[in-house]
Coordinates of C-alpha atoms in Angstrom, one line a residue:
Chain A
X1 CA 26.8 91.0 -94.2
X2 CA 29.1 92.1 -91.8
X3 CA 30.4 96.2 -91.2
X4 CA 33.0 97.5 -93.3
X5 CA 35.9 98.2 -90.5
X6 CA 36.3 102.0 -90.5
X7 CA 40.0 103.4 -89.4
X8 CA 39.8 106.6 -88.0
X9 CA 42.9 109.0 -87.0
X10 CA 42.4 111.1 -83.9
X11 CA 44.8 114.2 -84.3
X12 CA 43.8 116.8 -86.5
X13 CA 40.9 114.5 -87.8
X14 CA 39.2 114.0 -84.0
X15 CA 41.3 116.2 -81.8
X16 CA 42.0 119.8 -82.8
X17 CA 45.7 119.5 -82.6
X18 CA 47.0 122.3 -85.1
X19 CA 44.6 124.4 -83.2
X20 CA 46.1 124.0 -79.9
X21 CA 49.7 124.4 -81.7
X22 CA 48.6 127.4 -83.2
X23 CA 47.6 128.7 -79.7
X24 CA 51.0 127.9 -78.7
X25 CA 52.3 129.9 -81.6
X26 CA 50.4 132.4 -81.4
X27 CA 51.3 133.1 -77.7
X28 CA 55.0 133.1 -78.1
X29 CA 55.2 134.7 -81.1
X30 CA 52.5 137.5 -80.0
X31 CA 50.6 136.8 -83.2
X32 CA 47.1 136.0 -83.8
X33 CA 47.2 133.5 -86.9
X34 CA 43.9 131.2 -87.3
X35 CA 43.8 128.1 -88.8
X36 CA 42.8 129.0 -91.9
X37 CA 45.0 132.0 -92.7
X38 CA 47.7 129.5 -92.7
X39 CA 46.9 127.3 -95.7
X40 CA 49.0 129.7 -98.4
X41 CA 51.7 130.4 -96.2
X42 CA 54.3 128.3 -94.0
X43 CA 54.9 130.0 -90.4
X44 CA 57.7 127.3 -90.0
X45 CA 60.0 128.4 -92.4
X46 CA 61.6 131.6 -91.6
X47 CA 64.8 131.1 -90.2
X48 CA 63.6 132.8 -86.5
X49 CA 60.6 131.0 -85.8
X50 CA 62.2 127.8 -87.0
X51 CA 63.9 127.8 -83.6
X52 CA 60.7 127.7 -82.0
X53 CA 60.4 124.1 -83.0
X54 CA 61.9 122.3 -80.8
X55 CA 60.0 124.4 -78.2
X56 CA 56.9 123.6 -79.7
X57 CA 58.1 119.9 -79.8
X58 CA 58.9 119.8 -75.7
X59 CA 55.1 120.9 -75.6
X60 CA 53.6 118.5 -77.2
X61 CA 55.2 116.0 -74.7
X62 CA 54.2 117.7 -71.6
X63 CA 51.5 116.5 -69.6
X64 CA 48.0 117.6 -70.4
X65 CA 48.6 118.9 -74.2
X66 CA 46.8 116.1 -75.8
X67 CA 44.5 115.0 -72.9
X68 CA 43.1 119.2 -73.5
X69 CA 42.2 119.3 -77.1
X70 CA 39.1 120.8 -78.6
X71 CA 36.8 118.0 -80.4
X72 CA 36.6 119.1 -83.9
X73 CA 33.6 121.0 -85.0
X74 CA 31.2 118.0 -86.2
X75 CA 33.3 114.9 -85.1
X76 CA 31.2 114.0 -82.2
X77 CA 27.3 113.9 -84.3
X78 CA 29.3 112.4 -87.3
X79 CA 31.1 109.7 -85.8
X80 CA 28.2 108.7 -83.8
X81 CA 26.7 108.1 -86.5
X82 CA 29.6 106.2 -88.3
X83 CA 30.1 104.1 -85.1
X84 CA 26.2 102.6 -85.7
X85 CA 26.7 102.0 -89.3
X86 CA 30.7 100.5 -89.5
X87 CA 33.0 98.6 -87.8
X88 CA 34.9 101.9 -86.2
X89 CA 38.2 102.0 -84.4
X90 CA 40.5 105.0 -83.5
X91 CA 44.0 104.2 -84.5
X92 CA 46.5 106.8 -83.9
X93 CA 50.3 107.4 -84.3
X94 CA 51.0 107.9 -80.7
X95 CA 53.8 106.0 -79.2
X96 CA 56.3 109.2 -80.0
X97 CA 54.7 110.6 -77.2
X98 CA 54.5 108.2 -74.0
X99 CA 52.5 110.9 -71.8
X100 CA 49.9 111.2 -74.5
X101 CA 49.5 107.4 -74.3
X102 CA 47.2 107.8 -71.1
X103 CA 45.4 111.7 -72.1
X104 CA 44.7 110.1 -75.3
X105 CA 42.1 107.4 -73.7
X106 CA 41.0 109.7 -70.9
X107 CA 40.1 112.1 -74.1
X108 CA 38.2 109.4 -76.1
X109 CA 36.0 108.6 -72.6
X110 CA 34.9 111.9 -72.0
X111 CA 34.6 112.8 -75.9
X112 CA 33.6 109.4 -77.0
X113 CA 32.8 107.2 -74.3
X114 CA 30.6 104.9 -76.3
X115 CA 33.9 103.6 -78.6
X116 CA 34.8 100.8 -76.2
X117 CA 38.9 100.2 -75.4
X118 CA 38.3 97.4 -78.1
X119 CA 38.1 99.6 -80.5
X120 CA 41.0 101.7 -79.4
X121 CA 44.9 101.5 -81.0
X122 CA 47.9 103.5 -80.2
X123 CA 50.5 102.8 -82.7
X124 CA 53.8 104.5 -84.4
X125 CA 53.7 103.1 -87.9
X126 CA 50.0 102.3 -89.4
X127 CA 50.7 100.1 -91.9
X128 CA 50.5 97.5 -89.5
X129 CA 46.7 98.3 -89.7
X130 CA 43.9 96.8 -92.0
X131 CA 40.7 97.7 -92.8
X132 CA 38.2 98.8 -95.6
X133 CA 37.9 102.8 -94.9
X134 CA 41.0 104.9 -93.3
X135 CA 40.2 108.9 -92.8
X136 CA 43.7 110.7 -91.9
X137 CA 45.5 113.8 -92.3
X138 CA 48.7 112.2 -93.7
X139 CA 50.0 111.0 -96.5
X140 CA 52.3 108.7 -94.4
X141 CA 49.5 107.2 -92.8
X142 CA 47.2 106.6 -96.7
X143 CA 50.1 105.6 -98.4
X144 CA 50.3 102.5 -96.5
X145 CA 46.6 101.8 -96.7
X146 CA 45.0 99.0 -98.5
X147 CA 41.2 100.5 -98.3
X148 CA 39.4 103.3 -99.4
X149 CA 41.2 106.5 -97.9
X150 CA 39.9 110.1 -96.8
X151 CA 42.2 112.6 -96.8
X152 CA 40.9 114.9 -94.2
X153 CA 41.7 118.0 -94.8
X154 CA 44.3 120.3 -92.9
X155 CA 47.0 122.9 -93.2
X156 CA 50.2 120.3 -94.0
X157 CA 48.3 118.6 -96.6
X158 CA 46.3 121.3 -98.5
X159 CA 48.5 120.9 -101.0
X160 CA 48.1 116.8 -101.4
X161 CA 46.0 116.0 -104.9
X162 CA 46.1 112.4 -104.8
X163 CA 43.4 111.4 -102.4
X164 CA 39.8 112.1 -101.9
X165 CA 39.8 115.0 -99.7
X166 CA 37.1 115.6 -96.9
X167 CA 37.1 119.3 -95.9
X168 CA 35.4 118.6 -92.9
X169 CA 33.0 115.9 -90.9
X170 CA 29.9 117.2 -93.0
X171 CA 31.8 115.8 -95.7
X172 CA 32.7 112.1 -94.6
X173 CA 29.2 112.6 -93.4
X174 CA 27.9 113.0 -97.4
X175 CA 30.8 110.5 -98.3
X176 CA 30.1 107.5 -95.8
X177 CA 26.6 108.0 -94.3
Chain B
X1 CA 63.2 91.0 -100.6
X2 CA 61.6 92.8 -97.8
X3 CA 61.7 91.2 -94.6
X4 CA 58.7 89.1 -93.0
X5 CA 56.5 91.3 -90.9
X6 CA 56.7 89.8 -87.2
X7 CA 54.2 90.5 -84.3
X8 CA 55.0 89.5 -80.9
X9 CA 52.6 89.7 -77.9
X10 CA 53.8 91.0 -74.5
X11 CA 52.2 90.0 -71.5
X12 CA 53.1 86.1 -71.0
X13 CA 55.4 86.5 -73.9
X14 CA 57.9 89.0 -73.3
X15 CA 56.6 90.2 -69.7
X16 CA 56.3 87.4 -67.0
X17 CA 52.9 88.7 -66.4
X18 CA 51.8 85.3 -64.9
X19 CA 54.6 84.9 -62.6
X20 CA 53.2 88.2 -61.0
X21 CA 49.8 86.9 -60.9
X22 CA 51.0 84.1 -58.7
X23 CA 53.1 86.1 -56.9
X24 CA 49.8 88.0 -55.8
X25 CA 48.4 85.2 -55.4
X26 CA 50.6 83.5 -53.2
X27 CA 50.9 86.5 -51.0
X28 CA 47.0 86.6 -50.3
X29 CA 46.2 82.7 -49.8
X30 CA 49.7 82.3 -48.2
X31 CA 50.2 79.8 -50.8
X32 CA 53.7 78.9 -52.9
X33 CA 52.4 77.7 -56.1
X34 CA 54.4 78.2 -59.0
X35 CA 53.5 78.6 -62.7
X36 CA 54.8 74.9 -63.2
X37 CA 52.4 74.1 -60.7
X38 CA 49.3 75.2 -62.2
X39 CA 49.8 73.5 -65.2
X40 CA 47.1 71.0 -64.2
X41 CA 44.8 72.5 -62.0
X42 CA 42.6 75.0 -61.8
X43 CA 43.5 77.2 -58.5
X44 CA 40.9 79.6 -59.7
X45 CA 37.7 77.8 -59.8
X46 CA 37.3 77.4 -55.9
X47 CA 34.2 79.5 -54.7
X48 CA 36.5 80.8 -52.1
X49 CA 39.6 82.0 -53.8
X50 CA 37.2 82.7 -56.8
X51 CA 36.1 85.9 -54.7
X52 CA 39.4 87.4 -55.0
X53 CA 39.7 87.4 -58.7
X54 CA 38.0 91.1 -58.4
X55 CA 40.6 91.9 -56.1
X56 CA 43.4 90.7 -58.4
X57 CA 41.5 92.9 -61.8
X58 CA 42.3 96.0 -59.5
X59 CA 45.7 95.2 -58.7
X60 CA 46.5 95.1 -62.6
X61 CA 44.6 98.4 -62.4
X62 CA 47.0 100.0 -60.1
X63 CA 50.3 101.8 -61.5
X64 CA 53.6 99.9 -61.4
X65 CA 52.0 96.7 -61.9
X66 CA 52.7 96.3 -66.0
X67 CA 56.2 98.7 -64.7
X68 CA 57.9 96.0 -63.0
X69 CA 57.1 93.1 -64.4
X70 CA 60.2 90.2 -65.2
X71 CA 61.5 89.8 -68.6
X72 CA 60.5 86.2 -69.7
X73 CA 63.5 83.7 -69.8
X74 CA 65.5 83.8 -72.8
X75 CA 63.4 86.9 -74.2
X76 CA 65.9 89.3 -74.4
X77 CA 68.4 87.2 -76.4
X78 CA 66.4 85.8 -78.8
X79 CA 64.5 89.1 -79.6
X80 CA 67.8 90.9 -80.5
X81 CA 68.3 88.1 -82.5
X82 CA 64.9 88.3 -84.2
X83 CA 64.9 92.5 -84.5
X84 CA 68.2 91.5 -87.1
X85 CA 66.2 89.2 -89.4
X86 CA 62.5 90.0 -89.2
X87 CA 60.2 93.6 -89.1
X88 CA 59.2 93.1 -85.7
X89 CA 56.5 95.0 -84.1
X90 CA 55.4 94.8 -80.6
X91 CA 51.9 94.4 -80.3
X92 CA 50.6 94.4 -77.0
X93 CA 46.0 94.6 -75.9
X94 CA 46.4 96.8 -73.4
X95 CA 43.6 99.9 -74.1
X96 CA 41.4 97.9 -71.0
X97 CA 44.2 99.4 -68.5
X98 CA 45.0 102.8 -69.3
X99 CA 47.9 103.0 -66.5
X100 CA 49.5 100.3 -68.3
X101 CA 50.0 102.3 -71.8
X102 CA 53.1 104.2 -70.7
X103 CA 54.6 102.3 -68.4
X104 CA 54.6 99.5 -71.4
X105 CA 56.4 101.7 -73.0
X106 CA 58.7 102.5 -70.2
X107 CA 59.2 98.7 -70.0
X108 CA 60.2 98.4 -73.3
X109 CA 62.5 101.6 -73.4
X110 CA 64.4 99.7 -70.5
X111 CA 64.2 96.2 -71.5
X112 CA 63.7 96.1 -75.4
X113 CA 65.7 99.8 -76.1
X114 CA 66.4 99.2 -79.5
X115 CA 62.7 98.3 -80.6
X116 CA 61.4 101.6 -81.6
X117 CA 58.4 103.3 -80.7
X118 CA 57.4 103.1 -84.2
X119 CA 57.2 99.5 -83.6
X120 CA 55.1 99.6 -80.9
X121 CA 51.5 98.7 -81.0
X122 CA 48.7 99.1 -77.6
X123 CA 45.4 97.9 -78.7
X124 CA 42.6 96.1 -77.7
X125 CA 41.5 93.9 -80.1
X126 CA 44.4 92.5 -82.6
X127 CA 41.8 91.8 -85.2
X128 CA 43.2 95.3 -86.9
X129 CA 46.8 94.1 -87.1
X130 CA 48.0 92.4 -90.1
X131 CA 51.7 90.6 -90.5
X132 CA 53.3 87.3 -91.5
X133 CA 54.1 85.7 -88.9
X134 CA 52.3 86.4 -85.1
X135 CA 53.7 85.4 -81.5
X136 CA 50.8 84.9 -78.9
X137 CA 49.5 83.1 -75.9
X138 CA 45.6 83.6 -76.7
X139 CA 43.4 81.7 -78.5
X140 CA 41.6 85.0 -79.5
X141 CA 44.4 87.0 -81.0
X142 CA 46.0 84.4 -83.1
X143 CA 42.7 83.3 -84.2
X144 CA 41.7 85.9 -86.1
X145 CA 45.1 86.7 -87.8
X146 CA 45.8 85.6 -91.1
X147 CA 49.5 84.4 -91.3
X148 CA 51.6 81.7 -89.3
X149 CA 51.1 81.3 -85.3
X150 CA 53.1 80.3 -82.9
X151 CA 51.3 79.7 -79.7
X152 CA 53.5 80.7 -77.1
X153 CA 52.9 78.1 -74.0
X154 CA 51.4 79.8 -70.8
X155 CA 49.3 77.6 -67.9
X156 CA 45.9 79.5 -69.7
X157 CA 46.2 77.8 -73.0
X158 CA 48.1 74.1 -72.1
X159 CA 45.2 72.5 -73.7
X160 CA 44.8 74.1 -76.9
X161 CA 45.7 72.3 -79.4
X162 CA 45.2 73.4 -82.6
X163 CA 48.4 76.0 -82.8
X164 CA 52.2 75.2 -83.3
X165 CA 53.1 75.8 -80.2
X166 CA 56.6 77.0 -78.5
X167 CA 57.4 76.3 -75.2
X168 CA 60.0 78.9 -75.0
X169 CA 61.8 81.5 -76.5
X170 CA 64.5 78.6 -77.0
X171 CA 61.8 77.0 -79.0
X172 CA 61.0 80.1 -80.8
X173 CA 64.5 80.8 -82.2
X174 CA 64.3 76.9 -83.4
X175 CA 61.4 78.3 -85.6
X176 CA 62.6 81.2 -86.7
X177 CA 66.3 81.8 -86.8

């Protein structure tokens, strides 16, 4: 029988991207939020820090952002694991972000060199993508899925009911291993 | 009713990444083949010039060779044409030459403005895409995808014969428009 292909997102599910944007935060606002003080309340919405946005957005495009991220705690034991068992790819929504295009396959060489360029995709929209098993941090993303989906759990979807939720890689670990 | 999903290939599709490859060519044997040439011979199975298809592999390594490639004859007119009536996404296998991913996408913000990055795919293996209707000069890619081909005619695939094929982007607006 062959593998069941296994989708897997890269920021925020891989990469610790709200980490490194709550850095950012953190440094211009002179605050010292962590990740998970933030799941009952929304930084973004008072009026003031709502300018920082766009800020935050010309960050994210500039050279190194993505190519620095943190591996998430458990990502690289897990999905070495995975990569023996399933058919696994890394598909992620990066197009928006040209300079990312580049970091993002430097990143998956020095994090996870053994997931050949084969088994690589850099999209915008996934529901171009098929497979059996999609873990992802948006709704966007699942919604589009044929598969089984994962919702992987992070601070924009905490509030999500209607997928299977992962808290973190232990999890998918218990789920798919 | 929703439009048909449409997935055209770049390189020897859109891109006159041949052409360049001769061009290369050319330059280093001091040689004036052109891609009408080659339809029936073989230029690269010589032992001699077959020592300089290393060579070549790095030159498609080096930055500004996916950059400033030629937009294929008739491409331009017949994709704004196509980008009306169909869902078109780009999809291009080009995770194997990471210097390539942005400036693809250069290219296409130049060439091909009004195709969003959204619908943009870099991959390696087009096994993962699903659509209704796929554009594609290799056996490979159209091979494993499940809805109409056109096999779009290049000096690599003149013999295969098992595809529709088109031997333009005349041809393909014939099919399609």
């Amino acid at each position: 029988m062959s593998k069941q292909r296994l989708i897997i997102d890269m920021d925020d599910v891989m990469a610790d991207t709200g980490g490194a944007i709550i850095d950012l935060y953190n440094k211009h606002f002179k605050t010292s939020y962590q990740k998970s003080d933030l799941l009952e309340q929304d930084i973004w919405n008072e009026e003031l820090k709502a300018n920082y946005v766009d800020e935050l957005r010309s960050k994210l495009h500039e050279p190194g952002f993505f190519r620095n991220l943190s591996v998430m705690t458990g990502a690289k034991e897990v999905i070495k694991e995975l990569h023996e068992k399933y058919d696994l790819f890394v598909v992620s929504a990066a197009m928006e972000f040209p300079n990312s295009l580049k970091e993002k396959s430097e990143w998956l060489d020095e994090h996870f060199p053994y997931i050949h360029w084969k088994n690589r995709v850099l999209c915008g929209d996934k529901s171009i993508i098929k497979g059996d098993i999609m873990i992802d941090d948006h709704d966007k993303n699942l919604s589009v899925f044929k598969g089984q989906c994962l919702l992987f759990h992070a601070m924009h979807n905490h509030k999500l009911e209607w997928y299977q939720r992962v808290k973190s890689w232990k999890d998918v670990a218990v789920e798919l291993l």
